[in-house]
Short mmCIF file of C-alpha atoms and ligand atoms in Angstrom, two decimals:
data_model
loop_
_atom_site.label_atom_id
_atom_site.label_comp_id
_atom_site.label_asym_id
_atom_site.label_seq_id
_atom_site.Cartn_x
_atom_site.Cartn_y
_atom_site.Cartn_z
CA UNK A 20 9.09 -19.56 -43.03
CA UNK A 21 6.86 -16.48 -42.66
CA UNK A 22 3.25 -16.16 -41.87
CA UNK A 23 0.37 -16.95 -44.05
CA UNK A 24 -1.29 -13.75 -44.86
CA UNK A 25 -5.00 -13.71 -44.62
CA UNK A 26 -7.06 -12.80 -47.01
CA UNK A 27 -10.72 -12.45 -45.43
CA UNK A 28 -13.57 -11.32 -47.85
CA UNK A 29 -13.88 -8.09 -47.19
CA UNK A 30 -10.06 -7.07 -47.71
CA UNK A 31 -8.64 -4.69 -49.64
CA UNK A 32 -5.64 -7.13 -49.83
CA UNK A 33 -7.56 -9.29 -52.58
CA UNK A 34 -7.28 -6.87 -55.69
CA UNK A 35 -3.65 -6.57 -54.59
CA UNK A 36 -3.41 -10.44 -54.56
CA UNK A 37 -5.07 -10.58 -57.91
CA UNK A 38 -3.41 -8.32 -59.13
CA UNK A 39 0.07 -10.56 -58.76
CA UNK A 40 -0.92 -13.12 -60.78
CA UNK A 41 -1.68 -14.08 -64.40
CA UNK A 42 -2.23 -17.76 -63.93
CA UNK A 43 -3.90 -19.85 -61.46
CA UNK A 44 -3.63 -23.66 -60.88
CA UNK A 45 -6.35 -25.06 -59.06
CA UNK A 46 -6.65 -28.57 -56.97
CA UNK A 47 -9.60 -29.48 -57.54
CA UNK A 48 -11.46 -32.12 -55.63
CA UNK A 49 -11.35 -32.97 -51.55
CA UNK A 50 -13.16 -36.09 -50.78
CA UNK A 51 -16.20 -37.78 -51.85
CA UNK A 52 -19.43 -38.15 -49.79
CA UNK A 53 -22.28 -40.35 -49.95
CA UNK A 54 -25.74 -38.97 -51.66
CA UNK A 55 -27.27 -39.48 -48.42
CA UNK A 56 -24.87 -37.79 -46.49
CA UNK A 57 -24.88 -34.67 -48.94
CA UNK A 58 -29.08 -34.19 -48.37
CA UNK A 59 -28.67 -34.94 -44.68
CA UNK A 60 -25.13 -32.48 -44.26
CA UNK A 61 -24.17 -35.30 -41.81
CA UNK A 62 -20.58 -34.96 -43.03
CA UNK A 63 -19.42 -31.84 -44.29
CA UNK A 64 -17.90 -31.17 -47.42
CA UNK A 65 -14.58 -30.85 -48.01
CA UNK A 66 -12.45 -30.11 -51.32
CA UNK A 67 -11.49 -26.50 -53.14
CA UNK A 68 -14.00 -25.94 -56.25
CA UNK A 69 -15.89 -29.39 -55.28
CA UNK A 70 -16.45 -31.99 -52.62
CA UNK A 71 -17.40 -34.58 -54.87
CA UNK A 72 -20.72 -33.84 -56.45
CA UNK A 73 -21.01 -30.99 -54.41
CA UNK A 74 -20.59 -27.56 -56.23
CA UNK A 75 -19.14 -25.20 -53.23
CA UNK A 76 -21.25 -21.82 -53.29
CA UNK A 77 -19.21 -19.25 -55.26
CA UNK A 78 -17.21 -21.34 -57.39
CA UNK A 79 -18.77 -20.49 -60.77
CA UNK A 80 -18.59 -16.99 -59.68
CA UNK A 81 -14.97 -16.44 -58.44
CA UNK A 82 -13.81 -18.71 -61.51
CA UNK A 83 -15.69 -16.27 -64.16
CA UNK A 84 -14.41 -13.46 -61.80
CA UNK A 85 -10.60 -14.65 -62.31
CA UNK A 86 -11.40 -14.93 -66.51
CA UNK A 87 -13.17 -11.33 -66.78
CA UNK A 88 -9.82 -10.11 -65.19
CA UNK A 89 -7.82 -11.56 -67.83
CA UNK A 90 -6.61 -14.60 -65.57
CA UNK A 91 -5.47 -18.00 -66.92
CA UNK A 92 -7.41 -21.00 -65.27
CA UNK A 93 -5.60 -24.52 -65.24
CA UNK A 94 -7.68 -27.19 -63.09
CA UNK A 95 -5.24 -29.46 -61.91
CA UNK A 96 -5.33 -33.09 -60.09
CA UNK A 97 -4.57 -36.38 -58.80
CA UNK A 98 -7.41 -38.15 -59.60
CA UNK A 99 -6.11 -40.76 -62.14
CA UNK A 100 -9.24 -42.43 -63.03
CA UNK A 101 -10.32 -39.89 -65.24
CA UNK A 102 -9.16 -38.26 -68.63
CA UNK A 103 -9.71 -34.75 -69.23
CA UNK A 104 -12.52 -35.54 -71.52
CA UNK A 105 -14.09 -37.06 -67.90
CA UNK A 106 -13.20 -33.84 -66.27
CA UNK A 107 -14.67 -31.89 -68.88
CA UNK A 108 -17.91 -33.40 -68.53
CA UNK A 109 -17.86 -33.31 -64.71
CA UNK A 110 -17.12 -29.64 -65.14
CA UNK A 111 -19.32 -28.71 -67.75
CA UNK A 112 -22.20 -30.91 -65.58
CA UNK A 113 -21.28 -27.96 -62.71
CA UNK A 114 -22.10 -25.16 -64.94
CA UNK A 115 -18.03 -24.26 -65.13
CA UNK A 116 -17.20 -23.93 -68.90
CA UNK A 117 -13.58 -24.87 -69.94
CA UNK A 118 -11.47 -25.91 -72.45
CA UNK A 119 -9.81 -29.46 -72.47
CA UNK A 120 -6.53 -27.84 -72.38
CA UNK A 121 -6.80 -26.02 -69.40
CA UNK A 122 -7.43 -29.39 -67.70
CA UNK A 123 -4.23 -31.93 -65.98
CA UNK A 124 -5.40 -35.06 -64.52
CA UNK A 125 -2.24 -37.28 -63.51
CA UNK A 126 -3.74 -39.52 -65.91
CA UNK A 127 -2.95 -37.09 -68.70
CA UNK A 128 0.43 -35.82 -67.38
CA UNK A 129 1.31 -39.90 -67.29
CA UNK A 130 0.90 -39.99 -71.11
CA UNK A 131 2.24 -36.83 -72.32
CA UNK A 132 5.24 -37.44 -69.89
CA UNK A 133 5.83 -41.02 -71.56
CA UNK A 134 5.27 -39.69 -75.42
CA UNK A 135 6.84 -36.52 -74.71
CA UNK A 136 9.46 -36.63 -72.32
CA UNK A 137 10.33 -40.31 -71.71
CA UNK A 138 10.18 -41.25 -75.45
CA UNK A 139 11.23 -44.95 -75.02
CA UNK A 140 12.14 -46.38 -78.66
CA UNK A 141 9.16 -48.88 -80.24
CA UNK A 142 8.82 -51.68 -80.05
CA UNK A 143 9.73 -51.38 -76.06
CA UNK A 144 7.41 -48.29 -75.57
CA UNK A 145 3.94 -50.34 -74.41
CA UNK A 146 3.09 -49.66 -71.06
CA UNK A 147 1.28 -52.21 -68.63
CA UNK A 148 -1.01 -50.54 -67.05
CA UNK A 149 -2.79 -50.61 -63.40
CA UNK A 150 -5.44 -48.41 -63.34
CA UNK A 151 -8.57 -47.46 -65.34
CA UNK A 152 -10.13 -46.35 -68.33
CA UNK A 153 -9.23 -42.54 -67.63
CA UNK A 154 -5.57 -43.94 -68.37
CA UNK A 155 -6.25 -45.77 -71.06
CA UNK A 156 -8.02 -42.97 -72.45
CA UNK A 157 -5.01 -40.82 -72.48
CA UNK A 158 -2.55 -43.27 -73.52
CA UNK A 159 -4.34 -43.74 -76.76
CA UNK A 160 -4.53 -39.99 -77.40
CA UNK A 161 -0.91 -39.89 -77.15
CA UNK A 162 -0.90 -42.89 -79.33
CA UNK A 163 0.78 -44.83 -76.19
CA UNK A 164 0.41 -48.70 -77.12
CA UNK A 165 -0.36 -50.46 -73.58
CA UNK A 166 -2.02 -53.93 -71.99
CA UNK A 167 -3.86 -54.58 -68.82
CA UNK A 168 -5.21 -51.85 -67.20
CA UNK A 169 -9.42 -52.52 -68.01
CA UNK A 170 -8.61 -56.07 -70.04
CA UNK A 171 -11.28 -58.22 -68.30
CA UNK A 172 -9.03 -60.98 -68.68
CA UNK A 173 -7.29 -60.07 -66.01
CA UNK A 174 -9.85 -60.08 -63.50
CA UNK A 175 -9.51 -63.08 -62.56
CA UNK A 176 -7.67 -65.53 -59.61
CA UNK A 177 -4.24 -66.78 -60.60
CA UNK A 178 -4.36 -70.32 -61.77
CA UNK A 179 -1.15 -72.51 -61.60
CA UNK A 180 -0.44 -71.89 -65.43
CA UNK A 181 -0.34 -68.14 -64.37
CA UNK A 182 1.99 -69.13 -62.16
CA UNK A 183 4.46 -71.39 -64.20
CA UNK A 184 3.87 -68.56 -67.87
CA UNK A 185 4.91 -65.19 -65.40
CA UNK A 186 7.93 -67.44 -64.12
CA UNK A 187 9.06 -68.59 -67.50
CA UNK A 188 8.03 -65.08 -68.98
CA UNK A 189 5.89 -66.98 -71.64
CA UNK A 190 2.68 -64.96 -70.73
CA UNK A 191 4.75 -61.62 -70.86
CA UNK A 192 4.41 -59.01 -73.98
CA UNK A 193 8.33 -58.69 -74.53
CA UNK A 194 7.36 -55.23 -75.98
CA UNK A 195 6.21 -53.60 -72.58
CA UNK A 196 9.20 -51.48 -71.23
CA UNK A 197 6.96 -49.64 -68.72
CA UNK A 198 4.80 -50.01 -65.62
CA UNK A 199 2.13 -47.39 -64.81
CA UNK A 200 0.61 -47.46 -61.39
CA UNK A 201 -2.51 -45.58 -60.92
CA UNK A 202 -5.58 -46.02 -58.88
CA UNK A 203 -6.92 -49.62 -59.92
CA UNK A 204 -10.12 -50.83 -58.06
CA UNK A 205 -10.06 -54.25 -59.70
CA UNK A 206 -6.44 -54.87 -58.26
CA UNK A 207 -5.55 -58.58 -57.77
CA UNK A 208 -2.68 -60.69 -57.40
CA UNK A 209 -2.17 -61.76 -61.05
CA UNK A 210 -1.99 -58.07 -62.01
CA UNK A 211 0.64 -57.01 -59.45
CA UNK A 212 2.14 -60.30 -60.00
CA UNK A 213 2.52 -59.45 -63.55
CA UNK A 214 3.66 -55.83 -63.30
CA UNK A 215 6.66 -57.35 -60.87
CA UNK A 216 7.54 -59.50 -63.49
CA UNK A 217 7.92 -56.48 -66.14
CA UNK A 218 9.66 -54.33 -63.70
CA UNK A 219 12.14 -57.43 -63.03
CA UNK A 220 13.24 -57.53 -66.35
CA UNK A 221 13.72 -53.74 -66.67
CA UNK A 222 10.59 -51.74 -67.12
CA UNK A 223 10.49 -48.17 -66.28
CA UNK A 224 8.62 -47.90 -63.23
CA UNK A 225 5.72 -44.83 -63.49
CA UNK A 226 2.90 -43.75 -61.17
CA UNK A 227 0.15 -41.77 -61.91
CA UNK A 228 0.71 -40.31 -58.16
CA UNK A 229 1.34 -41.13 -55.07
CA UNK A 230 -1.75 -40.12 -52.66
CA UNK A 231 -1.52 -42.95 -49.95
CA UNK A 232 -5.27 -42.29 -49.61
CA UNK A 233 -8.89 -41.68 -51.05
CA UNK A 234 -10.97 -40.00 -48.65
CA UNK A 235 -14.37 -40.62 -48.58
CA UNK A 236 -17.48 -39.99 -45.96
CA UNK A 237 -15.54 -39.82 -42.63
CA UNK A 238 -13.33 -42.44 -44.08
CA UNK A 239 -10.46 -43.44 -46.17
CA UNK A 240 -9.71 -46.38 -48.74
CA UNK A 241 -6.41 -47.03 -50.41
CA UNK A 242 -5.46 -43.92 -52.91
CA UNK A 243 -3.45 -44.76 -56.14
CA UNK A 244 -0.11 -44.47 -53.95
CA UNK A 245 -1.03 -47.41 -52.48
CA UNK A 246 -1.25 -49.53 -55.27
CA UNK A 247 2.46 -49.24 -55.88
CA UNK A 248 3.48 -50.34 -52.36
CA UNK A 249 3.94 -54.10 -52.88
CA UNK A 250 5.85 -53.38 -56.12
CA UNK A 251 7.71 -50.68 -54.11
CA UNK A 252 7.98 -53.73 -51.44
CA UNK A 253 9.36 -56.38 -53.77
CA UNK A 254 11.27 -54.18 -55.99
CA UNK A 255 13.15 -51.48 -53.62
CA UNK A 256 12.38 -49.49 -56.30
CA UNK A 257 10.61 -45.78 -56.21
CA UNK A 258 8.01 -45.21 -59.02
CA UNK A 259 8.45 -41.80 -60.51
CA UNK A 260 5.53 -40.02 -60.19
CA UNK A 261 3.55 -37.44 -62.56
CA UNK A 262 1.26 -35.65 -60.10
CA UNK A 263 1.30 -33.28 -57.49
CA UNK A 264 3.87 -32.88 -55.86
CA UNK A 265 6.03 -34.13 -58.45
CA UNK A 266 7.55 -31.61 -60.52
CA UNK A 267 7.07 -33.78 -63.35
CA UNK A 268 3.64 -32.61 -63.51
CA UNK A 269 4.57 -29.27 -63.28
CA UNK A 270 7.09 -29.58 -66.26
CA UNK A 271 4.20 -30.56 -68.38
CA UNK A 272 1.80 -27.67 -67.05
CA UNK A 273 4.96 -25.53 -68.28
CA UNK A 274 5.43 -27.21 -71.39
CA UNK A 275 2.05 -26.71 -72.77
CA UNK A 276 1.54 -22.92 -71.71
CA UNK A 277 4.57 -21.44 -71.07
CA UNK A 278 3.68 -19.53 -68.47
CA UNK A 279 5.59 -17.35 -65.73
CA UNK A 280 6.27 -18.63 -62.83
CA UNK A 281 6.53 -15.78 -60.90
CA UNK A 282 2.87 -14.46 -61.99
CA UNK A 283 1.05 -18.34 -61.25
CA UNK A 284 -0.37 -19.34 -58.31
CA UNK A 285 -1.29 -22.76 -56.79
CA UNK A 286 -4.60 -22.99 -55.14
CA UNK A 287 -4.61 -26.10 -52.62
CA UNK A 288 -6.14 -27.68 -49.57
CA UNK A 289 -3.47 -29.74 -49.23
CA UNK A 290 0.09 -28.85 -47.85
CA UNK A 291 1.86 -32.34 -48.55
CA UNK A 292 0.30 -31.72 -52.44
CA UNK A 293 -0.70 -28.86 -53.86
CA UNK A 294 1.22 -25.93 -51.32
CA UNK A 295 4.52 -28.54 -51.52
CA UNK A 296 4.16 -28.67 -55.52
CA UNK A 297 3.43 -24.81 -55.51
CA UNK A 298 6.14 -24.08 -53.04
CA UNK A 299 9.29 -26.57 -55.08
CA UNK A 300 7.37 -25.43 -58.11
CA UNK A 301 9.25 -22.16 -57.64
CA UNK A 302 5.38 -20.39 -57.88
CA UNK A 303 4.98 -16.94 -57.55
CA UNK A 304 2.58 -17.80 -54.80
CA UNK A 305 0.02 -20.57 -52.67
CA UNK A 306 -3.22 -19.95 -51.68
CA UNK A 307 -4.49 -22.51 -49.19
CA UNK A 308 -8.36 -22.91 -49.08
CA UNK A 309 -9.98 -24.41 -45.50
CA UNK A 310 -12.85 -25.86 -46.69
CA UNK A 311 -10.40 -28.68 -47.98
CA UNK A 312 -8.12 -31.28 -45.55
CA UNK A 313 -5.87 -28.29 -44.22
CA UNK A 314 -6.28 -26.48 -40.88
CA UNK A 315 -4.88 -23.53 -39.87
CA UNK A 316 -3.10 -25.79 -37.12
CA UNK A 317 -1.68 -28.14 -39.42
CA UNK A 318 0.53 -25.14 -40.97
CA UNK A 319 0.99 -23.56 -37.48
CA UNK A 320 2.94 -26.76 -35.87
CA UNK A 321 6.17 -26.47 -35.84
CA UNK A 322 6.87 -29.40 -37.77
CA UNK A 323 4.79 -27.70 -40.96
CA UNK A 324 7.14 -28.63 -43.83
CA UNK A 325 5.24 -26.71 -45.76
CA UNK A 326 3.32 -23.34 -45.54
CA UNK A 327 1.11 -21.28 -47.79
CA UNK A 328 1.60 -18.01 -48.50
CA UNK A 329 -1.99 -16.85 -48.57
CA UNK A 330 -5.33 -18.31 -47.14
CA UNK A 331 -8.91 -17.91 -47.22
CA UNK A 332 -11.73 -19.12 -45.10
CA UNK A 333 -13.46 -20.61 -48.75
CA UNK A 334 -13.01 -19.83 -52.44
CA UNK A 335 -15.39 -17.61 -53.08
CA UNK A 336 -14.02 -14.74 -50.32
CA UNK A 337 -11.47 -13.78 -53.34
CA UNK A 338 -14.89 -12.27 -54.70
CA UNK A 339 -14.19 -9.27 -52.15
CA UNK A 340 -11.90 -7.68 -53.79
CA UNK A 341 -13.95 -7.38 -57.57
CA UNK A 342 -15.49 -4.17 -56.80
N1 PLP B 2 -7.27 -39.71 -56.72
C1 PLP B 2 -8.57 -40.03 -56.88
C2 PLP B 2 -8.92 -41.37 -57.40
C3 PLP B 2 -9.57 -39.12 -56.57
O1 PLP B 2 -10.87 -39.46 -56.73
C4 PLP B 2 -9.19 -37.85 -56.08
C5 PLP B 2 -10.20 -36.88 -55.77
O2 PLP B 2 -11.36 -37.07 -56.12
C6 PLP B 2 -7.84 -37.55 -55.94
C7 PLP B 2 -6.90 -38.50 -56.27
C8 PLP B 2 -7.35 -36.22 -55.46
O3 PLP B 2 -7.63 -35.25 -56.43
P1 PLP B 2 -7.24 -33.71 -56.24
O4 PLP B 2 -5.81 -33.57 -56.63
O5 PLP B 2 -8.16 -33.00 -57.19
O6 PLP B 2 -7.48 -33.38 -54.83
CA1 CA B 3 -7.57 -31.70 -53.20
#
């Protein structure tokens, strides 16, 4: 694999960079910090464009820097709680304009890959869903029928009638023919309970992604790829997953623009997700930003599966090269 090249803000190397691209997909968030923590600077920030409500200096800037040039901008990411109409308002709250279809949560690419690419035959096309409103936001603009997912009835502990209607399949919705796994923070038994129960009797088994974690502060909690894992546990099955690194996602980036490969460029803090889904993306280029999860080191080891082709210190050093 050959060396990174760096592109530090003051190099000519940045117009030639720019000018090798057309389109550029960018990660978007890194992890989430606490208000406190983001007056104090305790923790630093880490993400690409954002570190949770934190706007990274320069982002506006470089983003209307890539557009005056003629450049496509797709925001792309993992987080499956929200629909693009969330993202829009998140992004429109950080003074970046944008259209809705230059946004691809995995939330969206779940739907459109189920109505567009899946296309199960009604009645067995409802989907039970894990997750939260962001989903069910998208499913119904895709006019995806599903169940569970925010249904309060399900928030609940498993009685022994739960028990005895998921056993005889009496409290099942014969219609549901898949299961979509996404980050659900009102989990429980009954719902995974119920999801093995649809997957037992055939359902197609989907997951928003697979992100083991969430980061957050100078912590983690469980990300939407762990959600799956007792369903991967009792199943031995592998959900197929619609973000990044899958190349599902990709396919539906593709599908809806048409763009050229060879002109796009991922922009990532993460090798195992963004550079990988770049990289087996078949992407003209990657461009790894370090004010996200990814250190220099981590690409340096020899046991780097994955390396970008181009780095910068933050975002906004690809402002260099606009004179
Ligand atoms: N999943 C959730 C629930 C998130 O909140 C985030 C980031 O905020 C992610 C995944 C990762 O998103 P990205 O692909 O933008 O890094
Ligand atoms: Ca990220």
């Amino acid at each position: 694999m050959a060396q990174p090249k760096y592109l530090t803000s003051d190099s000519a190397a940045i117009g030639e960079f720019l000018d090798k691209f057309d389109v550029f997909l960018f990660d978007c968030d890194g992890k989430e910090l606490f208000k406190q923590e983001l007056q104090t600077g305790v923790n630093p920030c880490v993400g690409v464009l954002w570190s949770g409500d934190h706007l990274f200096e320069g982002t506006v800037e470089t983003l209307e820097l890539l557009r005056s040039k003629g450049k496509k901008v797709v925001f792309v990411t993992n987080n499956s709680t929200k629909s693009r109409q969330d993202y829009q308002k998140k992004l429109t709250g950080m003074g970046i304009p944008s259209n809705i279809e230059e946004i691809f949560a995995s939330a969206y690419s779940s739907a459109i890959y189920i109505s567009r690419i899946l296309k199960l035959p009604a009645p067995r096309n409802k989907v039970f869903v894990l997750g939260e409103s962001g989903i069910e936001q998208e499913l119904r603009t895709e006019n995806v029928p599903f169940i569970g997912g925010t249904d309060p009835s399900l928030r609940r502990d498993m009685t022994p009638a739960d028990f005895a209607g998921l056993a005889d399949g009496s409290m099942l919705d014969p219609d549901v023919g898949i299961v979509l796994a996404g980050l659900d923070f009102h989990v429980n038994y009954l719902k995974i309970s119920t999801a093995y129960q649809y997957l037992r009797r055939g359902a197609v088994f989907l997951a928003t992604n697979l992100d083991s974690t969430l980061p957050m502060s100078h912590t983690f909690f469980p990300g939407a790829g762990s959600i799956s894992i007792p369903l991967i546990n009792m199943t031995g099955q592998k959900p197929t997953a619609l973000g990044k690194p899958s190349q599902a996602m990709m396919d539906a980036i593709e599908g809806k623009f048409h763009f050229d490969r060879s002109r796009t460029c991922m922009v990532g803090d993460r090798l195992d997700t963004d550079i990988q889904f770049g990289i087996e993306g078949g992407l003209g280029g990657t461009l790894a930003v370090l004010t996200g999860v990814t250190k220099k080191e981590h690409w340096e080891s020899p046991d780097a599966s994955f390396r970008p082709a181009y780095y910068v210190d933050k975002l906004s050093d690809l402002r260099g090269g606009s004179s």
